[in-house]
Amino acid sequence: MARKTDSVLESAAFRQLMEEGCTVLRLHAATRLSMQAYNAFMAEVDLTMPQFATLASLYQEDGLSMAALAQLIGVDATTLTRNLRLLERRGLVLQDTAADDRRRRVVRLTPEGRRLFLRAVPLWQKAQAALKKRLGVTLTEALHKQLTQVVEKLRGS
Amino acid sequence: MARKTDSVLESAAFRQLMEEGCTVLRLHAATRLSMQAYNAFMAEVDLTMPQFATLASLYQEDGLSMAALAQLIGVDATTLTRNLRLLERRGLVLQDTAADDRRRRVVRLTPEGRRLFLRAVPLWQKAQAALKKRLGVTLTEALHKQLTQVVEKLRGS
DNA sequence: AGATAATAGATGTATATACAGATATTGCAG
DNA sequence: CTGCAATATCTGTATATACATCTATTATCT
């Protein structure tokens, strides 16, 4: 352990980190810890939560381009490229080259993709209910509202 | 797009997902979107946020076992095994076999590890300030408090 | 029209992550 | 003291993630 006399120990930055902690590290930890439970519920349909998120976005708005879908989900477009590949292999989504601009890919759910997604929804609900139970209703709902704001503010830019 | 007459569209689970959304997906999106900014600030010391978190935990409490450190950070112990390897290669941490139980590894910061961590702290603070500016003080602080509670509740089990 | 800039995705590479199962060590029952 | 259960960690394998860079296509400027 560092000696108390280290000059850095007196810095405002250091004290802030040790006393308040880091927003993103808490976000990340909360994500990891809760995602595991969700993934366990989803195992029955062999979908991870990122995959479920992708199918859900396409269910709501089909025929998006890679860039648009990536922005909606909040991942880098290159991440989406790899993630879609797995769903494509399983026949859950399809990519077509757009007729008007051959650079663009149009991503769509297949009937199997839609069916699997709808089968996953009640499993998701169980996971969501389990988390709410562990965290308590008050905390869950407050957190939910604030996260909605956070994602909105970060997604735009 | 599915027809409005699909029976599943009437299910409570489906409506909940489409209207309220999913807590974990929002958590995950918020993490991804904000982590990128932090990582950019940290590039100067070539540390990712997970790496920074590991060094910070060891700075606070040196000589933890793998399991204890993993629990503190909130990652699976097998994840920590791989993540520590990178820090070890760079000479930032050391693992010794515990004298009293040779199954256990005692993880410690090297002087270089401590130096680099202390150099990273002001960079972290810049990142933290930048996020607070984007989200607004009110939202940031409310979120922060709730995440603290969330992590506490999830970490224990 | 031809050269060049801009855009949409894909690839190379690296880290992060966790589950299932393997290995090494310790503790305990008999 | 021997064998088996429990514990701590590591490995095999698979997905998730993003930055830098590359390729293909479209748009723009002269």
XYZ file of C-alpha atoms (C1' of nucleotides) in Angstrom:
374
model
C 0.000 0.000 0.000
C 1.213 3.473 -0.839
C 2.291 5.678 1.979
C -0.124 8.345 3.112
C 2.488 10.917 2.327
C 2.423 10.277 -1.400
C 1.663 13.632 -2.874
C -0.812 12.090 -5.254
C -2.964 10.938 -2.402
C -3.781 14.552 -1.787
C -4.944 15.222 -5.327
C -8.585 15.993 -5.928
C -8.728 13.430 -8.723
C -7.489 10.657 -6.505
C -9.861 11.490 -3.693
C -12.773 11.670 -6.104
C -11.994 8.242 -7.502
C -11.591 6.622 -4.115
C -14.543 8.302 -2.450
C -17.155 8.713 -5.164
C -15.938 6.057 -7.547
C -16.350 5.913 -11.296
C -19.688 6.083 -13.056
C -18.659 3.933 -15.957
C -17.040 1.237 -13.852
C -20.275 0.961 -11.898
C -22.274 0.867 -15.106
C -20.024 -1.827 -16.464
C -20.144 -3.917 -13.309
C -23.916 -3.624 -13.108
C -24.161 -4.697 -16.741
C -21.944 -7.737 -16.295
C -23.628 -8.867 -13.105
C -27.157 -8.582 -14.423
C -26.524 -9.694 -17.976
C -25.478 -13.121 -16.808
C -28.892 -13.798 -15.329
C -30.628 -12.676 -18.493
C -28.411 -14.831 -20.660
C -29.237 -17.838 -18.492
C -32.953 -17.325 -19.086
C -32.326 -16.911 -22.797
C -30.337 -20.126 -23.075
C -33.561 -21.974 -23.857
C -33.706 -20.240 -27.248
C -29.918 -20.054 -27.562
C -29.812 -16.282 -27.757
C -27.537 -13.874 -25.963
C -28.871 -10.512 -24.922
C -26.990 -8.656 -27.660
C -28.565 -11.049 -30.151
C -31.977 -10.550 -28.597
C -31.472 -6.795 -28.843
C -30.685 -7.098 -32.527
C -33.754 -9.177 -33.278
C -35.937 -6.845 -31.232
C -34.724 -3.804 -33.136
C -35.381 -5.500 -36.460
C -38.792 -6.638 -35.292
C -39.718 -3.057 -34.599
C -38.232 -1.643 -37.760
C -37.307 -4.037 -40.498
C -35.078 -3.282 -43.439
C -32.595 -1.023 -41.683
C -29.108 -0.429 -42.993
C -26.108 -1.588 -40.983
C -25.305 1.924 -39.848
C -28.877 2.684 -38.822
C -29.234 -0.581 -36.939
C -25.907 -0.093 -35.200
C -26.919 3.360 -34.068
C -30.258 2.084 -32.813
C -28.647 -0.649 -30.762
C -25.781 1.558 -29.670
C -22.894 -0.541 -30.964
C -20.120 0.224 -33.368
C -21.009 -0.706 -36.936
C -18.060 -3.078 -37.155
C -19.357 -4.920 -34.119
C -22.709 -5.296 -35.772
C -21.068 -6.781 -38.859
C -19.683 -9.667 -36.802
C -22.755 -10.095 -34.642
C -25.081 -10.269 -37.631
C -22.949 -12.967 -39.164
C -23.895 -15.388 -36.397
C -27.586 -14.627 -36.751
C -27.323 -14.980 -40.503
C -25.694 -18.408 -40.197
C -28.623 -19.547 -38.131
C -31.039 -18.208 -40.713
C -32.554 -15.630 -38.386
C -31.699 -12.554 -40.449
C -30.920 -11.775 -44.058
C -28.801 -9.091 -45.678
C -29.542 -7.816 -49.151
C -27.676 -5.207 -51.091
C -29.890 -2.150 -51.431
C -31.146 -1.613 -54.947
C -30.572 2.119 -55.006
C -27.124 2.104 -53.378
C -25.043 -1.011 -53.653
C -22.824 0.013 -50.772
C -25.739 -0.300 -48.407
C -27.025 -3.551 -46.932
C -30.649 -3.950 -45.992
C -31.045 -6.157 -42.945
C -34.262 -8.082 -42.450
C -35.689 -10.694 -40.110
C -36.539 -14.048 -41.633
C -39.760 -15.794 -40.575
C -37.603 -18.063 -38.395
C -35.993 -15.025 -36.847
C -39.347 -13.543 -36.049
C -40.617 -16.814 -34.620
C -37.569 -17.254 -32.403
C -37.774 -13.679 -31.211
C -41.411 -14.085 -30.217
C -40.513 -17.280 -28.414
C -37.771 -15.406 -26.554
C -39.985 -12.566 -25.357
C -41.607 -14.426 -22.443
C -38.176 -15.658 -21.365
C -36.950 -12.099 -21.391
C -39.898 -11.143 -19.224
C -38.982 -13.747 -16.644
C -35.437 -12.425 -16.531
C -36.664 -8.865 -16.234
C -39.008 -9.830 -13.402
C -36.213 -11.679 -11.614
C -33.958 -8.638 -11.762
C -36.722 -6.366 -10.558
C -37.277 -8.670 -7.638
C -33.617 -8.625 -6.669
C -33.237 -4.874 -6.956
C -36.638 -3.870 -5.673
C -39.319 -2.091 -7.648
C -38.396 1.427 -6.610
C -34.747 1.156 -7.532
C -35.469 -0.690 -10.761
C -37.919 1.857 -12.027
C -35.813 4.842 -11.066
C -32.776 3.285 -12.678
C -34.732 2.443 -15.783
C -35.897 6.013 -16.270
C -32.445 7.438 -15.851
C -30.863 4.927 -18.180
C -33.389 5.850 -20.814
C -32.254 9.440 -20.531
C -28.602 8.453 -20.567
C -28.909 6.363 -23.701
C -30.862 9.092 -25.437
C -28.227 11.673 -24.649
C -25.314 9.480 -25.651
C -26.776 7.897 -28.744
C -27.334 11.100 -30.650
C -23.740 12.190 -30.921
C -43.317 -6.085 -39.969
C -45.610 -8.441 -38.123
C -49.303 -7.926 -38.562
C -51.177 -6.271 -35.745
C -53.345 -9.328 -35.490
C -50.515 -11.594 -34.404
C -51.697 -13.055 -31.161
C -48.342 -12.482 -29.554
C -48.670 -8.777 -30.028
C -51.354 -8.850 -27.426
C -49.211 -10.557 -24.799
C -48.228 -8.631 -21.723
C -44.602 -9.626 -22.158
C -44.442 -8.262 -25.668
C -46.096 -5.003 -24.735
C -43.787 -4.574 -21.778
C -40.717 -5.039 -23.951
C -41.875 -2.655 -26.641
C -43.215 0.012 -24.337
C -40.963 -0.029 -21.293
C -37.926 -1.652 -22.826
C -35.306 -3.767 -21.130
C -33.266 -2.613 -18.171
C -30.204 -4.628 -19.036
C -30.145 -3.622 -22.673
C -30.211 0.001 -21.595
C -27.480 -0.658 -19.068
C -25.405 -2.347 -21.717
C -25.921 0.380 -24.286
C -25.090 3.069 -21.755
C -21.940 1.191 -20.810
C -20.776 0.770 -24.387
C -21.476 4.342 -25.348
C -19.759 5.899 -22.368
C -16.896 3.457 -22.032
C -15.548 4.457 -25.422
C -14.984 8.007 -24.265
C -13.203 6.862 -21.135
C -10.984 4.497 -23.079
C -10.011 7.341 -25.393
C -8.845 9.423 -22.448
C -6.946 6.450 -21.057
C -5.116 5.787 -24.312
C -2.329 8.071 -23.133
C -1.318 5.475 -20.531
C -2.422 2.552 -22.707
C -4.987 1.284 -20.230
C -8.522 0.165 -20.856
C -11.148 0.828 -18.230
C -11.274 -2.805 -17.111
C -7.519 -2.635 -16.639
C -7.822 0.638 -14.772
C -10.456 -0.942 -12.537
C -8.136 -3.818 -11.741
C -5.237 -1.555 -10.836
C -7.516 0.655 -8.747
C -8.819 -2.310 -6.771
C -5.301 -3.526 -6.093
C -4.197 -0.050 -5.139
C -6.877 0.043 -2.481
C -6.307 -3.452 -1.229
C -3.140 -5.209 -2.268
C -2.488 -8.915 -2.005
C -5.972 -10.139 -2.851
C -6.627 -13.618 -4.162
C -8.027 -14.087 -7.649
C -11.469 -14.904 -6.320
C -11.550 -11.932 -3.961
C -10.349 -9.542 -6.625
C -12.830 -10.893 -9.152
C -15.686 -10.416 -6.711
C -14.544 -6.882 -5.915
C -14.431 -5.909 -9.581
C -17.561 -7.840 -10.415
C -16.149 -10.112 -13.094
C -16.008 -13.856 -13.389
C -12.791 -15.287 -11.966
C -11.908 -16.833 -15.320
C -12.138 -13.425 -16.930
C -9.782 -12.039 -14.342
C -7.273 -14.782 -15.097
C -6.957 -13.608 -18.698
C -7.105 -9.923 -17.912
C -4.366 -10.180 -15.305
C -2.140 -11.913 -17.811
C -1.902 -8.767 -19.908
C -1.086 -6.612 -16.910
C 1.484 -9.133 -15.781
C 3.195 -9.119 -19.174
C 3.573 -5.389 -18.895
C 5.030 -5.747 -15.417
C 2.202 -3.892 -13.721
C 1.076 -6.704 -11.415
C 2.620 -9.825 -9.921
C 1.091 -13.131 -8.887
C 2.649 -15.230 -6.163
C 1.452 -18.544 -4.882
C 0.179 -18.062 -1.349
C 2.459 -19.625 1.249
C -0.320 -21.118 3.328
C -2.409 -22.478 0.450
C -0.680 -23.210 -2.785
C -3.921 -23.208 -4.718
C -4.319 -19.530 -4.046
C -2.581 -16.734 -5.934
C -1.764 -13.487 -4.227
C -2.019 -10.598 -6.656
C -0.013 -7.476 -6.052
C 0.780 -4.220 -7.796
C 4.374 -3.660 -8.819
C 5.916 -0.212 -8.324
C 5.474 0.315 -12.065
C 1.834 -0.662 -11.743
C 1.311 1.826 -8.967
C 3.098 4.551 -10.888
C 1.054 3.979 -14.007
C -2.172 3.899 -12.041
C -1.392 7.213 -10.389
C -0.562 8.656 -13.771
C -3.928 7.412 -15.054
C -6.011 8.951 -12.283
C -6.067 12.512 -13.650
C -6.940 11.151 -17.091
C -9.814 9.267 -15.540
C -10.977 12.467 -13.916
C -11.064 14.243 -17.253
C -13.158 11.448 -18.707
C -15.484 11.502 -15.725
C -15.895 15.271 -16.022
C -16.590 14.983 -19.741
C -19.333 12.434 -19.145
C -20.863 14.528 -16.389
C -20.924 17.469 -18.738
C -22.703 15.488 -21.438
C -25.284 13.991 -19.124
C -25.762 16.931 -16.822
C -24.930 17.024 -13.131
C -28.362 16.058 -11.870
C -28.701 12.970 -14.012
C -25.127 11.886 -13.426
C -25.357 12.070 -9.675
C -28.717 10.354 -9.475
C -27.520 7.613 -11.780
C -24.345 7.226 -9.808
C -26.184 6.712 -6.529
C -28.510 4.159 -8.036
C -25.744 2.231 -9.686
C -23.936 2.056 -6.379
C -26.986 0.413 -4.891
C -27.388 -1.912 -7.848
C -23.821 -3.130 -7.724
C -24.031 -3.658 -3.975
C -27.164 -5.741 -4.318
C -25.875 -7.824 -7.196
C -22.338 -8.348 -6.032
C -23.174 -10.100 -2.808
C -24.850 -13.126 -4.283
C -16.228 12.242 -68.505
C -12.268 11.663 -65.311
C -10.133 12.468 -60.975
C -10.995 12.869 -56.300
C -13.589 13.060 -52.130
C -17.069 10.939 -49.331
C -19.696 7.086 -47.704
C -21.035 2.093 -46.321
C -19.367 -2.009 -44.925
C -15.838 -5.572 -44.213
C -11.273 -7.227 -42.278
C -7.134 -7.418 -39.310
C -6.096 -7.327 -34.763
C -6.593 -6.942 -29.877
C -9.091 -6.919 -25.467
C -13.163 -8.480 -22.563
C -16.242 -11.755 -21.185
C -18.210 -16.154 -19.295
C -19.487 -21.182 -19.230
C -17.972 -25.961 -19.143
C -14.641 -28.737 -17.936
C -9.622 -29.807 -16.474
C -5.907 -29.502 -12.976
C -3.796 -28.824 -8.658
C -4.176 -28.513 -3.814
C -6.343 -28.890 0.561
C -9.580 -30.757 3.997
C -12.095 -34.474 5.906
C -14.170 -38.986 6.772
C -13.149 -43.539 7.999
C -3.113 -42.534 6.379
C -5.929 -43.128 2.256
C -9.478 -41.859 -0.665
C -12.960 -38.583 -1.742
C -15.071 -34.127 -1.520
C -14.295 -29.279 -1.687
C -11.774 -25.315 -3.251
C -8.838 -22.155 -6.244
C -7.340 -21.443 -10.483
C -6.497 -22.368 -15.429
C -7.796 -23.880 -20.320
C -10.790 -24.683 -24.252
C -14.114 -22.498 -26.684
C -17.358 -19.089 -28.115
C -19.431 -14.473 -28.320
C -18.929 -9.284 -27.890
C -16.548 -5.277 -28.620
C -14.046 -1.421 -31.030
C -10.119 0.975 -33.488
C -7.361 1.295 -37.627
C -7.429 0.267 -42.090
C -9.054 -1.632 -46.443
C -12.456 -2.198 -50.385
C -16.359 -1.080 -53.045
C -19.483 2.235 -54.470
C -21.409 6.751 -55.024
C -21.150 11.765 -55.301
C -18.816 15.948 -56.604
C -15.832 19.145 -58.826
C -13.608 20.779 -62.752
